Short mmCIF file of C-alpha atoms in Angstrom, two decimals:
data_model
loop_
_atom_site.label_atom_id
_atom_site.label_comp_id
_atom_site.label_asym_id
_atom_site.label_seq_id
_atom_site.Cartn_x
_atom_site.Cartn_y
_atom_site.Cartn_z
CA MET A 93 109.48 -59.37 156.16
CA SER A 94 109.88 -59.27 152.46
CA SER A 95 107.34 -57.09 150.23
CA GLN A 96 104.47 -58.18 148.46
CA HIS A 97 105.45 -55.96 145.33
CA THR A 98 108.66 -57.69 144.39
CA ASP A 99 108.68 -54.96 142.11
CA GLN A 100 108.96 -52.08 144.47
CA PRO A 101 111.81 -51.62 147.30
CA LEU A 102 110.37 -52.18 150.71
CA VAL A 103 110.25 -49.13 152.81
CA SER A 104 110.65 -49.17 156.37
CA VAL A 105 109.19 -46.48 159.02
CA TYR A 106 110.11 -46.70 162.39
CA ILE A 107 108.42 -44.78 164.98
CA PRO A 108 109.91 -45.01 168.48
CA THR A 109 106.71 -44.12 171.19
CA LYS A 110 106.46 -44.37 174.89
CA ASN A 111 102.82 -43.98 176.86
CA ARG A 112 101.57 -41.83 174.10
CA PRO A 113 98.76 -44.18 172.47
CA GLN A 114 96.23 -42.12 170.84
CA MET A 115 99.10 -40.05 169.68
CA LEU A 116 101.18 -43.24 168.06
CA LYS A 117 97.56 -44.11 166.15
CA ARG A 118 97.47 -40.79 164.55
CA ALA A 119 100.84 -41.60 163.20
CA ILE A 120 100.33 -45.44 162.45
CA ASP A 121 97.22 -44.55 160.16
CA SER A 122 99.42 -42.21 158.04
CA VAL A 123 101.59 -44.40 157.24
CA LEU A 124 99.01 -46.99 156.20
CA ALA A 125 97.20 -44.95 154.16
CA GLN A 126 100.51 -44.08 151.95
CA THR A 127 100.11 -44.14 148.32
CA TYR A 128 103.36 -46.75 148.01
CA PRO A 129 102.14 -50.30 148.92
CA ALA A 130 105.56 -51.65 150.28
CA VAL A 131 106.06 -50.08 153.35
CA GLU A 132 106.92 -51.93 156.59
CA ILE A 133 105.98 -49.81 160.04
CA VAL A 134 108.91 -50.59 163.03
CA ILE A 135 106.87 -49.29 166.45
CA SER A 136 109.22 -49.61 169.06
CA ASP A 137 108.17 -49.49 172.11
CA ASP A 138 111.14 -47.65 174.71
CA GLY A 139 109.30 -49.09 177.95
CA SER A 140 105.69 -48.71 177.87
CA THR A 141 103.79 -48.52 181.20
CA ASP A 142 100.27 -48.40 179.58
CA ASP A 143 98.20 -50.24 177.47
CA THR A 144 100.43 -49.97 174.17
CA PRO A 145 101.56 -52.77 174.49
CA ASP A 146 97.67 -54.39 173.48
CA PHE A 147 97.32 -51.48 171.18
CA VAL A 148 100.26 -52.05 168.48
CA ARG A 149 99.13 -55.69 168.52
CA SER A 150 96.12 -55.90 168.11
CA LEU A 151 97.03 -53.34 165.04
CA GLN A 152 98.95 -56.67 164.68
CA GLU A 153 95.72 -59.19 163.59
CA LYS A 154 94.44 -56.11 161.26
CA HIS A 155 98.34 -55.32 159.62
CA GLY A 156 100.32 -57.93 158.20
CA ASN A 157 103.34 -55.62 158.17
CA ILE A 158 103.76 -54.02 161.84
CA VAL A 159 106.48 -55.46 163.67
CA TYR A 160 106.60 -54.44 167.56
CA LEU A 161 109.56 -54.17 169.70
CA ARG A 162 109.49 -53.03 172.59
CA GLU A 163 111.58 -52.60 176.07
CA GLU A 164 110.65 -53.57 179.56
CA GLN A 165 113.08 -50.33 180.51
CA SER A 166 113.77 -46.74 179.33
CA LYS A 167 116.70 -46.72 177.36
CA GLY A 168 115.82 -43.50 175.24
CA ALA A 169 114.58 -42.15 172.03
CA CYS A 170 118.22 -42.25 170.45
CA HIS A 171 118.17 -46.07 171.78
CA ALA A 172 115.20 -47.18 170.63
CA ARG A 173 115.33 -45.40 167.06
CA ASN A 174 118.53 -47.44 166.81
CA LYS A 175 116.95 -50.47 167.41
CA ALA A 176 114.37 -50.89 164.57
CA ILE A 177 116.92 -49.49 161.91
CA ARG A 178 118.94 -52.24 162.79
CA ALA A 179 115.93 -55.00 163.13
CA ALA A 180 113.86 -53.05 159.56
CA ASN A 181 113.61 -55.48 157.18
CA GLY A 182 113.68 -52.88 154.56
CA LYS A 183 115.91 -51.26 151.76
CA PHE A 184 115.36 -48.01 152.55
CA ILE A 185 115.03 -46.50 155.99
CA THR A 186 113.42 -43.20 157.50
CA GLY A 187 111.65 -42.46 160.69
CA LEU A 188 108.40 -41.00 162.22
CA ASP A 189 107.92 -39.10 165.47
CA ASP A 190 104.66 -41.01 167.56
CA ASP A 191 102.53 -37.23 167.95
CA ASP A 192 103.79 -36.22 164.10
CA ARG A 193 102.56 -37.86 160.91
CA PHE A 194 102.56 -38.39 156.96
CA THR A 195 101.53 -36.48 154.15
CA PRO A 196 100.12 -39.38 151.76
CA GLU A 197 102.18 -39.16 148.94
CA ARG A 198 105.94 -38.60 151.34
CA ILE A 199 107.16 -42.73 150.43
CA ALA A 200 106.38 -42.06 147.14
CA GLU A 201 107.52 -38.69 146.35
CA PHE A 202 111.22 -39.99 148.39
CA VAL A 203 111.66 -43.49 146.47
CA ALA A 204 110.92 -41.55 143.38
CA ALA A 205 113.17 -39.04 143.85
CA TRP A 206 115.82 -40.97 144.72
CA HIS A 207 119.43 -41.54 143.41
CA PRO A 208 122.26 -43.35 145.15
CA ASN A 209 124.87 -40.09 145.30
CA ASP A 210 122.37 -39.21 147.79
CA SER A 211 123.59 -39.47 151.58
CA PHE A 212 120.34 -39.32 151.88
CA LEU A 213 117.08 -37.60 151.63
CA CYS A 214 114.72 -34.93 153.11
CA ALA A 215 111.37 -33.18 152.74
CA GLN A 216 109.66 -29.67 153.44
CA SER A 217 107.54 -30.31 156.66
CA PHE A 218 104.18 -28.33 158.12
CA ASN A 219 103.53 -26.74 161.80
CA TYR A 220 100.64 -27.98 162.49
CA THR A 221 99.93 -25.67 166.09
CA GLY A 222 96.29 -26.89 166.10
CA LYS A 223 94.69 -23.44 164.88
CA LYS A 224 96.49 -23.38 160.91
CA MET A 225 99.55 -25.31 159.31
CA ILE A 226 102.79 -23.48 159.26
CA PRO A 227 105.06 -24.33 156.28
CA SER A 228 109.18 -24.89 156.96
CA ARG A 229 111.57 -22.45 155.70
CA TYR A 230 112.59 -22.79 152.97
CA TYR A 231 116.24 -24.09 152.27
CA GLY A 232 117.83 -24.74 149.23
CA ARG A 233 117.93 -28.20 147.75
CA GLN A 234 120.91 -29.82 148.43
CA ILE A 235 122.40 -30.34 152.10
CA SER A 236 126.80 -30.15 152.12
CA LEU A 237 128.36 -29.86 155.49
CA ALA A 238 128.78 -25.79 154.33
CA GLU A 239 124.84 -25.75 154.69
CA ILE A 240 124.19 -28.22 157.74
CA GLY A 241 127.10 -27.18 159.59
CA CYS A 242 125.69 -23.95 161.57
CA ARG A 243 122.43 -25.51 162.22
CA ASN A 244 120.20 -28.11 161.60
CA VAL A 245 118.67 -27.38 158.96
CA VAL A 246 116.60 -30.65 157.32
CA GLY A 247 114.44 -31.50 159.55
CA ASN A 248 114.05 -34.09 162.07
CA GLN A 249 113.77 -36.72 159.57
CA ILE A 250 115.21 -38.82 156.78
CA PHE A 251 114.91 -41.67 154.08
CA ALA A 252 117.78 -43.45 153.11
CA ASP A 253 119.03 -46.48 152.32
CA ARG A 254 119.12 -48.45 155.70
CA GLN A 255 122.40 -50.94 154.58
CA ARG A 256 124.82 -48.18 154.14
CA LEU A 257 124.10 -47.11 156.53
CA LEU A 258 124.86 -49.93 159.15
CA GLU A 259 127.83 -50.79 156.37
CA HIS A 260 129.72 -47.04 157.60
CA GLY A 261 127.92 -47.36 161.57
CA LEU A 262 125.67 -44.87 160.93
CA LEU A 263 123.13 -44.71 164.10
CA PHE A 264 122.26 -41.96 166.40
CA ASP A 265 124.95 -41.13 169.00
CA GLU A 266 122.78 -42.37 172.42
CA SER A 267 125.11 -40.14 174.90
CA PHE A 268 123.76 -37.72 173.37
CA PRO A 269 120.98 -35.35 175.83
CA ALA A 270 119.64 -32.61 172.56
CA TRP A 271 120.97 -32.63 169.31
CA GLN A 272 120.52 -35.62 168.51
CA ASP A 273 119.00 -35.57 165.17
CA TYR A 274 121.88 -33.23 164.20
CA GLU A 275 124.51 -34.65 165.08
CA PHE A 276 122.91 -38.12 163.12
CA PHE A 277 122.44 -35.62 160.08
CA THR A 278 125.81 -34.14 160.24
CA HIS A 279 127.94 -37.16 160.68
CA ILE A 280 126.15 -38.95 157.56
CA ILE A 281 127.00 -36.06 155.24
CA ALA A 282 130.57 -36.23 156.41
CA LYS A 283 130.81 -39.86 155.88
CA LEU A 284 129.05 -39.85 153.43
CA GLY A 285 128.64 -35.74 150.79
CA PRO A 286 125.53 -33.88 150.44
CA ALA A 287 122.00 -35.35 150.88
CA ARG A 288 119.33 -34.08 148.91
CA ARG A 289 115.47 -32.50 149.88
CA ILE A 290 112.75 -32.31 148.03
CA MET A 291 110.03 -29.19 148.54
CA LYS A 292 106.68 -31.35 148.77
CA ARG A 293 105.78 -30.41 151.94
CA THR A 294 104.82 -34.11 153.90
CA TYR A 295 105.82 -34.24 156.59
CA ILE A 296 103.50 -32.43 159.90
CA GLN A 297 104.94 -31.98 162.73
CA HIS A 298 102.35 -30.89 166.11
CA THR A 299 103.75 -28.38 167.77
CA ASP A 300 99.92 -28.80 169.43
CA HIS A 301 100.91 -30.27 172.49
CA GLU A 302 103.94 -29.23 175.08
CA LEU A 303 104.57 -33.34 175.70
CA GLY A 304 108.35 -34.44 174.92
CA ARG A 305 108.48 -31.40 172.77
CA ILE A 306 110.37 -28.19 174.96
CA THR A 307 114.08 -29.29 175.58
CA HIS A 308 115.57 -28.00 179.26
CA PRO A 309 118.67 -25.19 178.72
CA SER A 310 121.27 -27.62 180.20
CA ARG A 311 120.44 -30.21 177.76
CA ILE A 312 121.00 -28.25 175.22
CA ARG A 313 123.92 -26.51 176.12
CA ALA A 314 125.32 -30.95 176.57
CA GLY A 315 124.56 -32.13 173.55
CA TYR A 316 126.35 -29.14 171.71
CA ARG A 317 129.02 -29.94 173.57
CA LEU A 318 129.05 -32.75 172.45
CA PHE A 319 129.14 -31.81 169.10
CA ARG A 320 131.69 -29.36 168.76
CA ALA A 321 133.55 -32.22 170.55
CA LYS A 322 132.67 -35.02 167.69
CA HIS A 323 132.47 -32.86 164.80
CA GLY A 324 134.19 -29.23 165.87
CA HIS A 325 137.26 -30.43 163.48
CA LEU A 326 134.91 -29.94 160.18
CA LEU A 327 133.97 -26.89 161.16
CA SER A 328 134.21 -23.58 159.65
CA LYS A 329 135.06 -21.28 162.21
CA SER A 330 131.70 -18.96 161.15
CA GLN A 331 130.54 -22.38 161.20
CA ARG A 332 131.48 -22.75 165.18
CA LEU A 333 129.86 -18.90 165.42
CA SER A 334 126.98 -19.80 164.16
CA LEU A 335 126.34 -22.64 166.61
CA LEU A 336 127.84 -21.03 169.74
CA VAL A 337 124.60 -18.41 168.47
CA ASN A 338 122.02 -20.82 167.40
CA MET A 339 122.49 -22.61 170.95
CA THR A 340 122.31 -19.88 172.87
CA LEU A 341 118.76 -19.25 171.24
CA LEU A 342 118.06 -22.41 171.98
CA CYS A 343 118.39 -21.85 175.65
CA GLY A 344 115.13 -19.20 175.79
CA ARG A 345 115.99 -16.59 178.77
CA GLY A 346 118.60 -14.28 178.49
CA ALA A 347 119.18 -14.62 174.87
CA SER A 348 120.36 -11.82 174.01
CA LYS A 349 122.35 -11.13 176.92
CA ARG A 350 124.68 -13.62 176.44
CA ILE A 351 124.80 -12.92 172.77
CA ARG A 352 126.40 -9.83 173.04
CA GLN A 353 128.94 -11.72 175.75
CA LEU A 354 129.76 -13.40 173.66
CA CYS A 355 130.20 -10.64 170.55
CA TRP A 356 132.95 -9.78 173.28
CA ARG A 357 134.37 -11.90 173.96
CA ASN A 358 135.12 -13.47 169.82
CA GLY A 359 136.04 -9.74 169.40
CA ASN A 360 133.76 -10.52 166.26
CA PHE A 361 130.97 -8.17 166.58
CA TYR A 362 130.07 -8.10 162.90
CA ASP A 363 129.66 -11.66 162.07
CA LEU A 364 128.24 -12.32 165.41
CA PHE A 365 125.25 -9.55 165.09
CA ARG A 366 124.77 -10.96 161.64
CA ILE A 367 123.78 -14.58 162.72
CA TYR A 368 121.84 -13.52 165.52
CA LYS A 369 120.14 -10.98 162.73
CA SER A 370 119.66 -14.55 160.48
CA ARG A 371 118.28 -16.45 164.13
CA ILE A 372 115.18 -13.98 165.22
#
């Protein structure tokens, strides 16, 4: 698929999905409402067993910029994302979860802000609880290994040069049961250099439902161990401690007790207490 707007680069938006057509409709509508005209939508279906295929095909009849990829059997969200990134036609790529949505100016803001020196761009966001919009916590504009080495300060979606990612083998690691986004962003920054944040809030993350939002502690711990094995050599001692505390907090129940145990085990009470306080 080529852009009909030859003076503007095509941007591909990939949306992984499975058995959530009503949420998917909201996500797609938010992309169709973009003020930026040269957009391709790549829907990557991870084995839906409901009416999602019929729904998407009905949209394809109305909109010529929708590409539909489908697996008969589920292979996981990371596989669905990677398949979409490889199949996309855009110069730029960005993602959207099927239960979230873009604000209308999101893609235009990214294209206007892009500089070839950026490894990727990200933006501020809102969390929608069903009752109110909660703005994301403020972080700095530049994101280097120093910033991302402690925890995910990016969010869950980025905007990047698609071909550059592929040339460097930068895709989601499908072996990770959790922390896939965080690992992906860290890997990109480690290979391509710092990323940059635009300060406008252009992504709305819906937390007004529980479907697919909660990760089991065992998967979080497994993701942490894989991350440490793959990227631990890039991190300072302080970053490794912060990452360990963050993982412990994400696991939920009993976090305070485990933090105290970490203090005794590591013998670094001040740093661990400071990191713990910054997370709560």
